[in-house]
Amino acid sequence: DSNFIVFLFFIITGILSTLGNGYVIFMSSKRKKKLRPAEIMTVNLAVCDLGISVVGKPFSIISFFSHRWMFGWIGCRWYGWAGFFFGCGSLITMTAVSLDRYLKICHLSYGTWLKRHHAFICLAIIWAYATFWATVPFAGVGSYAPEPFGTSCTLDWWLAQASVAGQAFVLSILFFCLLFPTAVIVFSYVKIILKVKSSTKEVAHYDTRIQNSHILEMKLTKVAMLICAGFLIAWIPYAVVSVWSAFGQPDSVPIQFSVVPTLLAKSAAMYNPIIYQVIDCKFACCRSGGLKTKNSLKKSR
């Protein structure tokens, strides 16, 4: 039964996301005074993903099991706000991480002065940005509404069908909360890839301390690139369907077709802890190999 499969999918992704992101936050809290700026951003991303799981998943699981939205109009607006708030927070966090990586790899003169307090200032800006755009619909500019299949709520993309003001609202959300952040992320990582290709030989001539620092920066960059790729792969199909709903013919998106992108988007919070662990394991192996090499050099000396 397809309904049972989707219900099971919600349960599994909700549990894995909660446990995985909870673990990341717990382990980071044990070394909170030693976290680098990029790692602080990673923790913030885990907080956003945990928020999506804890706040959103129980509502959608219960409603899907009941085949209808169970929490009324206020519950729908709260669910829509929370989902958009944490989703926007995730994307803007990844945008900040991509800029941090870009400055650290491509512009060392700027990257060297990026300290922990800059990361905390950046966090304040991220939360303010997400709060502003998630709360704009409550000011009468837009709204939150049930999705076509009726078991969750989202931004009211269908306002674009009703008025010019609705179109302006939807276009503003798309630009400031998807297209602009995505353009910054793509620009940053394209520049990083080009820089790494041209500077690999240069790094080989530096001493061991600089090489180790470079390896760590590249590890953090790989994590950031994989996380951004996973997020965009998960959310872009949902964004395409939303735009189609907003500017296409009314009821032109089949309900069954709209379910799959929604499920893919809601599973995005589950991937990041897996990415952290895979990269950490690889890095630990490299680091242990490097330690053995250092020890053998000391013995030979």
GROMACS .gro file of C-alpha atoms in nm, residues 27-242:
model
  216
   27MET     CA    1   2.921   1.592   2.036
   28SER     CA    2   2.983   1.954   1.938
   29SER     CA    3   2.868   2.078   2.278
   30LYS     CA    4   3.145   1.872   2.442
   31ARG     CA    5   3.408   2.077   2.259
   32LYS     CA    6   3.216   2.401   2.213
   33LYS     CA    7   3.511   2.624   2.310
   34LYS     CA    8   3.731   2.466   2.042
   35LEU     CA    9   3.486   2.487   1.751
   36ARG     CA   10   3.614   2.670   1.445
   37PRO     CA   11   3.386   2.927   1.272
   38ALA     CA   12   3.292   2.679   0.996
   39GLU     CA   13   3.211   2.413   1.257
   40ILE     CA   14   2.991   2.659   1.448
   41MET     CA   15   2.794   2.705   1.125
   42THR     CA   16   2.770   2.327   1.090
   43VAL     CA   17   2.619   2.306   1.439
   44ASN     CA   18   2.369   2.577   1.343
   45LEU     CA   19   2.275   2.371   1.038
   46ALA     CA   20   2.218   2.069   1.264
   47VAL     CA   21   1.995   2.285   1.489
   48CYS     CA   22   1.786   2.387   1.185
   49ASP     CA   23   1.757   2.025   1.069
   50LEU     CA   24   1.663   1.911   1.420
   51GLY     CA   25   1.401   2.187   1.434
   52ILE     CA   26   1.246   2.062   1.109
   53SER     CA   27   1.232   1.708   1.248
   54VAL     CA   28   1.106   1.783   1.599
   55VAL     CA   29   0.856   2.056   1.505
   56GLY     CA   30   0.738   1.931   1.168
   57LYS     CA   31   0.754   1.554   1.154
   58PRO     CA   32   0.501   1.470   1.434
   59PHE     CA   33   0.236   1.697   1.272
   60SER     CA   34   0.282   1.546   0.926
   61ILE     CA   35   0.301   1.185   1.052
   62ILE     CA   36  -0.023   1.213   1.251
   63SER     CA   37  -0.201   1.394   0.967
   64PHE     CA   38  -0.085   1.152   0.702
   65PHE     CA   39  -0.194   0.858   0.914
   66SER     CA   40  -0.538   1.023   0.946
   67HIS     CA   41  -0.547   1.114   0.571
   68ARG     CA   42  -0.621   1.482   0.651
   69TRP     CA   43  -0.474   1.783   0.833
   70MET     CA   44  -0.559   1.735   1.201
   71PHE     CA   45  -0.447   2.059   1.368
   72GLY     CA   46  -0.675   2.332   1.236
   73TRP     CA   47  -0.598   2.666   1.075
   74ILE     CA   48  -0.370   2.792   1.355
   75GLY     CA   49  -0.179   2.463   1.352
   76CYS     CA   50  -0.142   2.489   0.973
   77ARG     CA   51   0.004   2.840   0.996
   78TRP     CA   52   0.241   2.735   1.277
   79TYR     CA   53   0.356   2.427   1.083
   80GLY     CA   54   0.407   2.631   0.765
   81TRP     CA   55   0.597   2.904   0.953
   82ALA     CA   56   0.825   2.657   1.135
   83GLY     CA   57   0.901   2.459   0.819
   84PHE     CA   58   0.985   2.770   0.619
   85PHE     CA   59   1.179   2.928   0.909
   86PHE     CA   60   1.408   2.628   0.961
   87GLY     CA   61   1.436   2.558   0.586
   88CYS     CA   62   1.535   2.918   0.512
   89GLY     CA   63   1.774   2.910   0.810
   90SER     CA   64   1.940   2.599   0.666
   91LEU     CA   65   1.992   2.751   0.321
   92ILE     CA   66   2.123   3.086   0.452
   93THR     CA   67   2.357   2.899   0.689
   94MET     CA   68   2.495   2.705   0.393
   95THR     CA   69   2.533   3.032   0.203
   96ALA     CA   70   2.737   3.175   0.491
   97VAL     CA   71   2.947   2.855   0.506
   98SER     CA   72   3.016   2.873   0.132
   99LEU     CA   73   3.134   3.236   0.168
  100ASP     CA   74   3.353   3.137   0.465
  101ARG     CA   75   3.509   2.857   0.258
  102TYR     CA   76   3.554   3.095  -0.038
  103LEU     CA   77   3.737   3.353   0.174
  104LYS     CA   78   3.951   3.090   0.352
  105ILE     CA   79   4.058   2.915   0.030
  106CYS     CA   80   4.063   3.196  -0.228
  107HIS     CA   81   4.140   3.510  -0.023
  108LEU     CA   82   4.368   3.420   0.267
  109SER     CA   83   4.415   3.785   0.364
  110TYR     CA   84   4.042   3.802   0.444
  111GLY     CA   85   4.008   3.447   0.568
  112THR     CA   86   4.270   3.482   0.842
  113TRP     CA   87   4.069   3.744   1.036
  114LEU     CA   88   3.743   3.544   1.038
  115LYS     CA   89   3.719   3.448   1.407
  116ARG     CA   90   3.461   3.287   1.635
  117HIS     CA   91   3.288   3.614   1.722
  118HIS     CA   92   3.234   3.681   1.351
  119ALA     CA   93   3.060   3.343   1.329
  120PHE     CA   94   2.823   3.437   1.614
  121ILE     CA   95   2.743   3.772   1.449
  122CYS     CA   96   2.671   3.578   1.130
  123LEU     CA   97   2.437   3.345   1.323
  124ALA     CA   98   2.239   3.644   1.451
  125ILE     CA   99   2.202   3.772   1.094
  126ILE     CA  100   2.093   3.426   0.971
  127TRP     CA  101   1.822   3.389   1.238
  128ALA     CA  102   1.699   3.747   1.178
  129TYR     CA  103   1.685   3.686   0.801
  130ALA     CA  104   1.491   3.358   0.841
  131THR     CA  105   1.254   3.515   1.097
  132PHE     CA  106   1.180   3.809   0.870
  133TRP     CA  107   1.093   3.604   0.560
  134ALA     CA  108   0.901   3.338   0.754
  135THR     CA  109   0.695   3.607   0.931
  136VAL     CA  110   0.623   3.824   0.624
  137PRO     CA  111   0.312   3.617   0.532
  138PHE     CA  112   0.153   3.707   0.870
  139ALA     CA  113   0.167   4.076   0.773
  140GLY     CA  114  -0.100   4.018   0.511
  141VAL     CA  115   0.145   4.006   0.220
  142GLY     CA  116   0.119   3.628   0.183
  143SER     CA  117  -0.013   3.329   0.371
  144TYR     CA  118   0.037   2.965   0.466
  145ALA     CA  119  -0.204   2.704   0.332
  146PRO     CA  120  -0.252   2.323   0.315
  147GLU     CA  121  -0.063   2.141   0.041
  148PRO     CA  122  -0.268   1.978  -0.238
  149PHE     CA  123  -0.263   1.632  -0.073
  150GLY     CA  124  -0.396   1.789   0.250
  151THR     CA  125  -0.167   1.641   0.517
  152SER     CA  126   0.085   1.926   0.560
  153CYS     CA  127   0.103   2.303   0.511
  154THR     CA  128   0.338   2.534   0.323
  155LEU     CA  129   0.360   2.884   0.177
  156ASP     CA  130   0.049   2.973  -0.021
  157TRP     CA  131   0.209   2.956  -0.367
  158TRP     CA  132  -0.138   2.977  -0.523
  159LEU     CA  133  -0.165   3.347  -0.428
  160ALA     CA  134   0.023   3.419  -0.750
  161GLN     CA  135  -0.290   3.304  -0.936
  162ALA     CA  136  -0.507   3.559  -0.756
  163SER     CA  137  -0.335   3.899  -0.779
  164VAL     CA  138  -0.030   4.101  -0.879
  165ALA     CA  139   0.054   4.142  -0.507
  166GLY     CA  140   0.050   3.762  -0.475
  167GLN     CA  141   0.288   3.730  -0.769
  168ALA     CA  142   0.522   3.989  -0.616
  169PHE     CA  143   0.520   3.798  -0.284
  170VAL     CA  144   0.599   3.463  -0.448
  171LEU     CA  145   0.874   3.613  -0.668
  172SER     CA  146   1.032   3.786  -0.366
  173ILE     CA  147   1.037   3.461  -0.169
  174LEU     CA  148   1.186   3.272  -0.463
  175PHE     CA  149   1.460   3.530  -0.520
  176PHE     CA  150   1.565   3.608  -0.160
  177CYS     CA  151   1.514   3.259  -0.013
  178LEU     CA  152   1.625   3.035  -0.302
  179LEU     CA  153   1.775   3.189  -0.617
  180PHE     CA  154   2.009   3.447  -0.460
  181PRO     CA  155   2.149   3.212  -0.187
  182THR     CA  156   2.191   2.933  -0.444
  183ALA     CA  157   2.377   3.168  -0.681
  184VAL     CA  158   2.616   3.267  -0.399
  185ILE     CA  159   2.677   2.900  -0.312
  186VAL     CA  160   2.744   2.802  -0.674
  187PHE     CA  161   2.974   3.103  -0.727
  188SER     CA  162   3.173   3.025  -0.410
  189TYR     CA  163   3.233   2.658  -0.486
  190VAL     CA  164   3.314   2.712  -0.854
  191LYS     CA  165   3.579   2.964  -0.745
  192ILE     CA  166   3.709   2.720  -0.481
  193ILE     CA  167   3.739   2.435  -0.734
  194LEU     CA  168   3.932   2.658  -0.976
  195LYS     CA  169   4.160   2.782  -0.697
  196VAL     CA  170   4.232   2.432  -0.564
  197LYS     CA  171   4.326   2.310  -0.912
  198SER     CA  172   4.576   2.595  -0.955
  199SER     CA  173   4.724   2.584  -0.602
  200THR     CA  174   4.772   2.212  -0.532
  201LYS     CA  175   5.135   2.220  -0.645
  202GLU     CA  176   5.205   2.536  -0.443
  203VAL     CA  177   5.089   2.382  -0.115
  204ALA     CA  178   5.330   2.087  -0.161
  205HIS     CA  179   5.624   2.327  -0.113
  206TYR     CA  180   5.502   2.455   0.227
  207ASP     CA  181   5.599   2.312   0.565
  208THR     CA  182   5.400   2.039   0.740
  209ARG     CA  183   5.200   2.277   0.962
  210ILE     CA  184   5.063   2.473   0.663
  211GLN     CA  185   4.995   2.149   0.474
  212ASN     CA  186   4.797   2.010   0.771
  213SER     CA  187   4.602   2.334   0.797
  214HIS     CA  188   4.527   2.313   0.424
  215ILE     CA  189   4.408   1.951   0.463
  216LEU     CA  190   4.171   2.055   0.744
  217GLU     CA  191   4.034   2.347   0.541
  218MET     CA  192   3.974   2.115   0.245
  219LYS     CA  193   3.799   1.865   0.473
  220LEU     CA  194   3.560   2.136   0.593
  221THR     CA  195   3.511   2.250   0.235
  222LYS     CA  196   3.421   1.896   0.120
  223VAL     CA  197   3.167   1.869   0.402
  224ALA     CA  198   3.015   2.203   0.305
  225MET     CA  199   3.000   2.118  -0.066
  226LEU     CA  200   2.832   1.781  -0.005
  227ILE     CA  201   2.580   1.934   0.236
  228CYS     CA  202   2.489   2.210  -0.010
  229ALA     CA  203   2.460   1.962  -0.297
  230GLY     CA  204   2.235   1.735  -0.089
  231PHE     CA  205   2.015   2.025   0.020
  232LEU     CA  206   1.972   2.163  -0.331
  233ILE     CA  207   1.904   1.820  -0.483
  234ALA     CA  208   1.637   1.763  -0.217
  235TRP     CA  209   1.469   2.105  -0.243
  236ILE     CA  210   1.495   2.212  -0.608
  237PRO     CA  211   1.229   1.962  -0.731
  238TYR     CA  212   0.996   2.097  -0.460
  239ALA     CA  213   1.072   2.455  -0.570
  240VAL     CA  214   1.003   2.367  -0.934
  241VAL     CA  215   0.665   2.213  -0.846
  242SER     CA  216   0.584   2.517  -0.628
   0.00000   0.00000   0.00000
